[in-house]
Coordinates of C-alpha atoms and ligand atoms in Angstrom, one line a residue:
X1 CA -42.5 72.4 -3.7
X2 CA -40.7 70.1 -6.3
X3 CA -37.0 71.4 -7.5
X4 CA -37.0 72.6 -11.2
X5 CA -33.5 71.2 -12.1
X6 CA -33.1 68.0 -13.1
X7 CA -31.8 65.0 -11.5
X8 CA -29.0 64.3 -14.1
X9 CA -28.3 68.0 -13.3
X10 CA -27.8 68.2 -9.5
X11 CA -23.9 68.8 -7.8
X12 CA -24.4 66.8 -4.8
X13 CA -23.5 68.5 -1.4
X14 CA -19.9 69.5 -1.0
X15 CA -19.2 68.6 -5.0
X16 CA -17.3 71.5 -6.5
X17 CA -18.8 70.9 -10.4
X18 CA -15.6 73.6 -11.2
X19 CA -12.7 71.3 -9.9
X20 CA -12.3 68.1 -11.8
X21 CA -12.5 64.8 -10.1
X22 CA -10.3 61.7 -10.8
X23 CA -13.5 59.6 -9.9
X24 CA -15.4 61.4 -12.8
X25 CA -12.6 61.9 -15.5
X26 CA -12.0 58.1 -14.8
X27 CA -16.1 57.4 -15.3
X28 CA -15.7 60.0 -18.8
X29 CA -13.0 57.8 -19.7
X30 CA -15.1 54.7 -19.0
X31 CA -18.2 56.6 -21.3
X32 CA -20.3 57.0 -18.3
X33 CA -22.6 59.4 -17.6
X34 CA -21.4 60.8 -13.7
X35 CA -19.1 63.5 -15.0
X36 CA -18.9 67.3 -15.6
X37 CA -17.7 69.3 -19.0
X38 CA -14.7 70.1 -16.4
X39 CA -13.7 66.2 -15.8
X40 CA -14.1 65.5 -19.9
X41 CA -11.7 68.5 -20.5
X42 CA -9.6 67.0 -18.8
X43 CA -9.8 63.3 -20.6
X44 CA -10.0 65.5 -23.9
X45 CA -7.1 67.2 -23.8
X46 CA -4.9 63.6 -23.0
X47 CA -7.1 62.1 -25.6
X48 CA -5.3 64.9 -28.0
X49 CA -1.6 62.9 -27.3
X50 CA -2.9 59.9 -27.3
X51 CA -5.7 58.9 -29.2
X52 CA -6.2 55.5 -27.5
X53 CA -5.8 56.3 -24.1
X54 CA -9.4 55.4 -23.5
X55 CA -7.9 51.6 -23.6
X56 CA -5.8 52.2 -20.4
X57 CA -9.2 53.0 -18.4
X58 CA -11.0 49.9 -19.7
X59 CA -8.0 47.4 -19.9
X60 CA -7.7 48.3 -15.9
X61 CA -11.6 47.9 -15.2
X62 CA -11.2 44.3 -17.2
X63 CA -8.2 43.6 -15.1
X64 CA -10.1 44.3 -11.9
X65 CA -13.4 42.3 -12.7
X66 CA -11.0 39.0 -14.0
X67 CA -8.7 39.6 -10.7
X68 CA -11.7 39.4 -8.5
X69 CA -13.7 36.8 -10.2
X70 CA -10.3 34.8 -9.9
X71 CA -10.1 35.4 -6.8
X72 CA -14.0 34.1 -5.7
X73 CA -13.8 31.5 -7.9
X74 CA -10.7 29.6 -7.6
X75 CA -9.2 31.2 -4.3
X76 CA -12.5 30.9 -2.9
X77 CA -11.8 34.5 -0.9
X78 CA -15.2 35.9 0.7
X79 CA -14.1 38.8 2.2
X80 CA -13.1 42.1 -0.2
X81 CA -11.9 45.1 0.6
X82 CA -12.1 48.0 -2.7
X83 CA -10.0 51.1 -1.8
X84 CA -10.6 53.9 -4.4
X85 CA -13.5 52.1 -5.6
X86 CA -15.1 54.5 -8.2
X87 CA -18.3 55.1 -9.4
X88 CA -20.7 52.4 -10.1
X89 CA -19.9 51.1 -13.7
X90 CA -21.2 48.2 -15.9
X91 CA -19.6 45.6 -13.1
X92 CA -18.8 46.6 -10.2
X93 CA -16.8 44.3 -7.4
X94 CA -20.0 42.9 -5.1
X95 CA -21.7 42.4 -8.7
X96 CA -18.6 40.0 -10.0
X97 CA -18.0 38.1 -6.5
X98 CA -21.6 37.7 -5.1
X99 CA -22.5 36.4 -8.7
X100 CA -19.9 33.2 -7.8
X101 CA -20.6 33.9 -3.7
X102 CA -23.7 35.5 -2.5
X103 CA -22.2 35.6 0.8
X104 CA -19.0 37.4 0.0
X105 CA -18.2 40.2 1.8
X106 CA -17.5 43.8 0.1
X107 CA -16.7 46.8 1.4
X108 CA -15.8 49.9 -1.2
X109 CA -13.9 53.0 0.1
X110 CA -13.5 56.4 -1.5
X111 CA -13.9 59.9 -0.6
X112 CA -15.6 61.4 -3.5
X113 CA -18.7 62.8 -2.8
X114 CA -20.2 61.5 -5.9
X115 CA -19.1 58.1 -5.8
X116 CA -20.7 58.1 -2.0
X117 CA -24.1 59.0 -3.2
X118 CA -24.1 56.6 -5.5
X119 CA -22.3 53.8 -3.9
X120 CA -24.7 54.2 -1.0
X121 CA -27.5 54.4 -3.3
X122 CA -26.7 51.4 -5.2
X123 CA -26.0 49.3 -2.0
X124 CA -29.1 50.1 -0.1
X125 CA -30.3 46.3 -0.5
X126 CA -27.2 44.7 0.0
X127 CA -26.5 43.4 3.1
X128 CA -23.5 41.8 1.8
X129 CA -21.9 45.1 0.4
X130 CA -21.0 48.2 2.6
X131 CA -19.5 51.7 1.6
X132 CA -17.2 53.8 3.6
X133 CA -16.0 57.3 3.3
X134 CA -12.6 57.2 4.2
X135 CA -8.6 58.4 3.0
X136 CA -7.4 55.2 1.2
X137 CA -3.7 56.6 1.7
X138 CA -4.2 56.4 5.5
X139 CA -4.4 52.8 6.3
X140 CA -5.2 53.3 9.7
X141 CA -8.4 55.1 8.8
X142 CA -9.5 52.6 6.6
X143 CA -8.5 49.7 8.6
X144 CA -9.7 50.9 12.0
X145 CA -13.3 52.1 10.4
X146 CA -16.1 50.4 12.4
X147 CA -17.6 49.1 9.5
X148 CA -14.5 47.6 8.4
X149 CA -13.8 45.9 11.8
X150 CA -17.2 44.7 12.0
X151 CA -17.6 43.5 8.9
X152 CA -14.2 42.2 7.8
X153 CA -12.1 39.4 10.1
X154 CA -8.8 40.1 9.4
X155 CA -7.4 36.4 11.4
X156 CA -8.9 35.4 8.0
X157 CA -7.5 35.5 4.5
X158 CA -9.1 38.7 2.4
X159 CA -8.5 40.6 -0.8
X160 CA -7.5 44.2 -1.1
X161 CA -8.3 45.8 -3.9
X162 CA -5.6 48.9 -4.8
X163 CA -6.9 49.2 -8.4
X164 CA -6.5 52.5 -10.7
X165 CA -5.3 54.4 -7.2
X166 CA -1.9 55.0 -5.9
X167 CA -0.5 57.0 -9.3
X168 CA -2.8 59.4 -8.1
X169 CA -0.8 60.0 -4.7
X170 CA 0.9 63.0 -4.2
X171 CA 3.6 63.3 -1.6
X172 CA 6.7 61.8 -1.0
X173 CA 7.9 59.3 -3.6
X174 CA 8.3 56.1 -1.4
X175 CA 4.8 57.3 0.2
X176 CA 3.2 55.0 -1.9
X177 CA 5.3 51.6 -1.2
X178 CA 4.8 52.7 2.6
X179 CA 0.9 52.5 2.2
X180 CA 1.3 49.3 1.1
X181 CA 3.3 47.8 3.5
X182 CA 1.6 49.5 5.9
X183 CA -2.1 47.6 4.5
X184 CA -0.2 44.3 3.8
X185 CA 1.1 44.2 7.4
X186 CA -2.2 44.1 8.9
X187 CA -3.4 41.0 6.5
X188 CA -3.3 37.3 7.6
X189 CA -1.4 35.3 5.6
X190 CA -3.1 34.2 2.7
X191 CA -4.4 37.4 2.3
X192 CA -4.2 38.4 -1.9
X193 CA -3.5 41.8 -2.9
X194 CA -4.8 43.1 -6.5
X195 CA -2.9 46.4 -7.7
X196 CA -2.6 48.2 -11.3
X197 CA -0.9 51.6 -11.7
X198 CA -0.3 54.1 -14.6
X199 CA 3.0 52.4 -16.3
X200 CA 5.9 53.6 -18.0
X201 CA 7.0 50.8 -20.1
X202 CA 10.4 52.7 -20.6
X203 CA 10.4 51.9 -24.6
X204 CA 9.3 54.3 -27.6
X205 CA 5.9 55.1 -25.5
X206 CA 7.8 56.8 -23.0
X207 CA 7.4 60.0 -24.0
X208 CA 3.9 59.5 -24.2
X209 CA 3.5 58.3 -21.4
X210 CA 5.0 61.3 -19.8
X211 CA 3.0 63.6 -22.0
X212 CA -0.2 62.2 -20.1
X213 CA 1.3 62.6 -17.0
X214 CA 2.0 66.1 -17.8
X215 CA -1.6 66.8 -18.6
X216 CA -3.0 64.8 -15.1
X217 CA -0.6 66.6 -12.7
X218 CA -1.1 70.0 -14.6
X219 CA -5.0 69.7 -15.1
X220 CA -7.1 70.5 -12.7
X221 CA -7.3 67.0 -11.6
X222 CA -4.1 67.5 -10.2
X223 CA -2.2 63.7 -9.8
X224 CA -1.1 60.9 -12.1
X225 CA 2.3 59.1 -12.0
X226 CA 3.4 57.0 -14.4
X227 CA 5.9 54.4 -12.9
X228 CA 8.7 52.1 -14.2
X229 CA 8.6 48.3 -13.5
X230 CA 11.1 48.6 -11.0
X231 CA 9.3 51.1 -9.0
X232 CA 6.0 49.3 -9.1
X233 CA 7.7 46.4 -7.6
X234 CA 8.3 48.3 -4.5
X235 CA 4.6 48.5 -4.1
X236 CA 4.5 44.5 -3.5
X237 CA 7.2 43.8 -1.6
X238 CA 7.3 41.1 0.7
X239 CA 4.1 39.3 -1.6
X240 CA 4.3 36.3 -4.0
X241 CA 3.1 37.8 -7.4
X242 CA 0.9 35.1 -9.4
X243 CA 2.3 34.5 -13.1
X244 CA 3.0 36.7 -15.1
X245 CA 3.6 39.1 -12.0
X246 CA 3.7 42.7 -13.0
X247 CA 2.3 42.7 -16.3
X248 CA 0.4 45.4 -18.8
X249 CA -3.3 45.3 -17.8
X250 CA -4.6 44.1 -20.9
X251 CA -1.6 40.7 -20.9
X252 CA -2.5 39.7 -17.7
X253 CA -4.7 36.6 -18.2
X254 CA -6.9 38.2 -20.9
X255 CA -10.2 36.3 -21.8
X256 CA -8.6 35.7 -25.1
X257 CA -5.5 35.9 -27.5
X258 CA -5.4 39.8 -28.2
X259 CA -5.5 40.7 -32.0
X260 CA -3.0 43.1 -33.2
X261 CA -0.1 44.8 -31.2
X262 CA -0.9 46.6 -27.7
X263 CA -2.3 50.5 -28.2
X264 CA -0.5 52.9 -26.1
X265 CA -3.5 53.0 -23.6
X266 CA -3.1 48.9 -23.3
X267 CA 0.8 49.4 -23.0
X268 CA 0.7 53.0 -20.3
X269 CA -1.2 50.7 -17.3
X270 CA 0.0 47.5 -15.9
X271 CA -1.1 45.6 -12.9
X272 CA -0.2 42.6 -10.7
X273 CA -1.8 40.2 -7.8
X274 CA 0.5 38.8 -5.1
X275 CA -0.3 36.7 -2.2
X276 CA 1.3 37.4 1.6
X277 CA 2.8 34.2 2.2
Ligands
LIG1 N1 -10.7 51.2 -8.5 C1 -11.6 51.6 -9.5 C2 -11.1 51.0 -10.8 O1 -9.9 50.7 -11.0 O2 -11.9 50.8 -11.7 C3 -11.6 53.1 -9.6 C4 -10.3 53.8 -9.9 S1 -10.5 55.5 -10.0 C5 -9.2 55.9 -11.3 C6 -9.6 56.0 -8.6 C7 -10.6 56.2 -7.4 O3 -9.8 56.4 -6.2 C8 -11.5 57.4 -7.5 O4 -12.8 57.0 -7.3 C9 -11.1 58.4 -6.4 O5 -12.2 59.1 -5.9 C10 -10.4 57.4 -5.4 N2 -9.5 58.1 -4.6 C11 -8.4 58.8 -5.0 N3 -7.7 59.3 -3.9 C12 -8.4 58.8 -2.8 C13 -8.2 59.0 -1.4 N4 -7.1 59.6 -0.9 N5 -9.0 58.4 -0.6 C14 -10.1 57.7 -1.0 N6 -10.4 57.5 -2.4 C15 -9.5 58.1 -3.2

């Protein structure tokens, strides 16, 4: 007997279409479809204190997709590792470094539901490109997956992708800087890290900036930290940052000279990629 709802309108097993998921408020952010009227209250109601805060989502997805193709192209890395990987969008990471490397490996990890049906879904014909379920703020989980050991040689030099994810921790406030070093430790040298992170840029956006993360942590999303440039350079310790370093999103090598001053979603996300010596 063929179900009478609607594709678009299945909850997957074990989705809760009641609790909003930073996977889906990120994708109604983005303007994709993969989200609930619970996840686009949520981006709604930050949209009401900052009108442009849609430009922090898509200045960090730019970031990502220059990042990686960087890192294919002139790095010549074939082995990438996506931790908090999201839901499929226009381009995702296999689709920006198999386009320079058809060989390159990817592996995406998250732990949304949704973003496992699709990922699998979209990957069934890659052999290239694998998806794991796992806690990206456990390293040992992710790094001791079998997929991840069988797939990924870490005597070699890979990238780790840490993109749009650790504002969202919740815990202790080094736990974070831990994770990293933690991931970093296990890399061989050579090895090139790609982060971005909610940012207070400690000027007149400030209060802005902590106005959204009022509405995150309060919503019923639940996380979303906005940190200073001196705590974000905790999170690469120990790396050597390419120029410019930490940098807003949207200043880090953009495609072309931006017109007009930054909007407060360019200014609220900044992101950096350092390489372990
Ligand atoms: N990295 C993508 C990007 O920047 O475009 C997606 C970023 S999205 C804001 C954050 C992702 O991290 C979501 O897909 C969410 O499900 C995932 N995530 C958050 N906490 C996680 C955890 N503890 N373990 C695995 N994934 C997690």
């Amino acid at each position: 007997m063929s179900s009478v709802v609607p594709e678009s309108q299945r909850v997957p097993v074990g989705v809760d279409p009641n609790r909003a998921s930073i996977a889906r408020v990120y994708d109604a952010f983005l303007g994709g479809k993969d989200n609930y009227e619970i996840d686009r209250q949520v981006r709604d109601r930050v949209l009401e204190v900052a009108p442009e805060a849609v430009d922090l989502a898509v200045e960090n997805r730019h970031f990502l997709i220059r990042a990686c193709r960087f890192l294919a192209h002139a790095v010549g890395i074939t082995q990438f590792l996506d931790c908090g990987s999201g839901l499929p969008t226009a381009e995702n990471v296999h689709q920006v470094v198999q386009r320079i490397n058809p060989d390159a490996t990817v592996i995406y990890v998250d732990n949304d539901p949704v973003v496992e049906k699709h990922g699998k879904a979209l990957l069934e014909d890659n052999n290239n490109t694998h998806f794991i379920a796992a806690d990206i703020y456990k390293p040992d989980e992710v790094l001791n997956h079998d997929v991840v050991r069988k797939h990924i040689d870490f005597t070699q030099p890979i990238a780790f992708l840490q993109v749009g994810t650790l504002h969202h921790f919740v815990g202790d406030a080094d736990g974070p800087a831990q994770i990293m070093r933690n991931y970093i430790d296990a890399f061989a040298s050579g090895s090139y890290v790609v982060i971005s992170h909610f940012f207070d840029p400690e000027n007149e956006r400030s209060e802005v900036a902590r106005k959204m993360e009022e509405i995150f942590t309060h919503s019923p999303m639940g996380s979303g930290s906005f940190r200073t440039q001196a705590e974000l350079s905790n999170l690469t310790e120990g790396l050597e940052l390419m120029d410019p370093g930490w940098e807003r999103c949207a200043l880090w090598w953009p495609d072309g000279p931006l017109i007009g001053p930054l909007t407060v979603g360019q200014e609220c996300i900044a992101g950096a990629v350092g390489r372990k010596p």
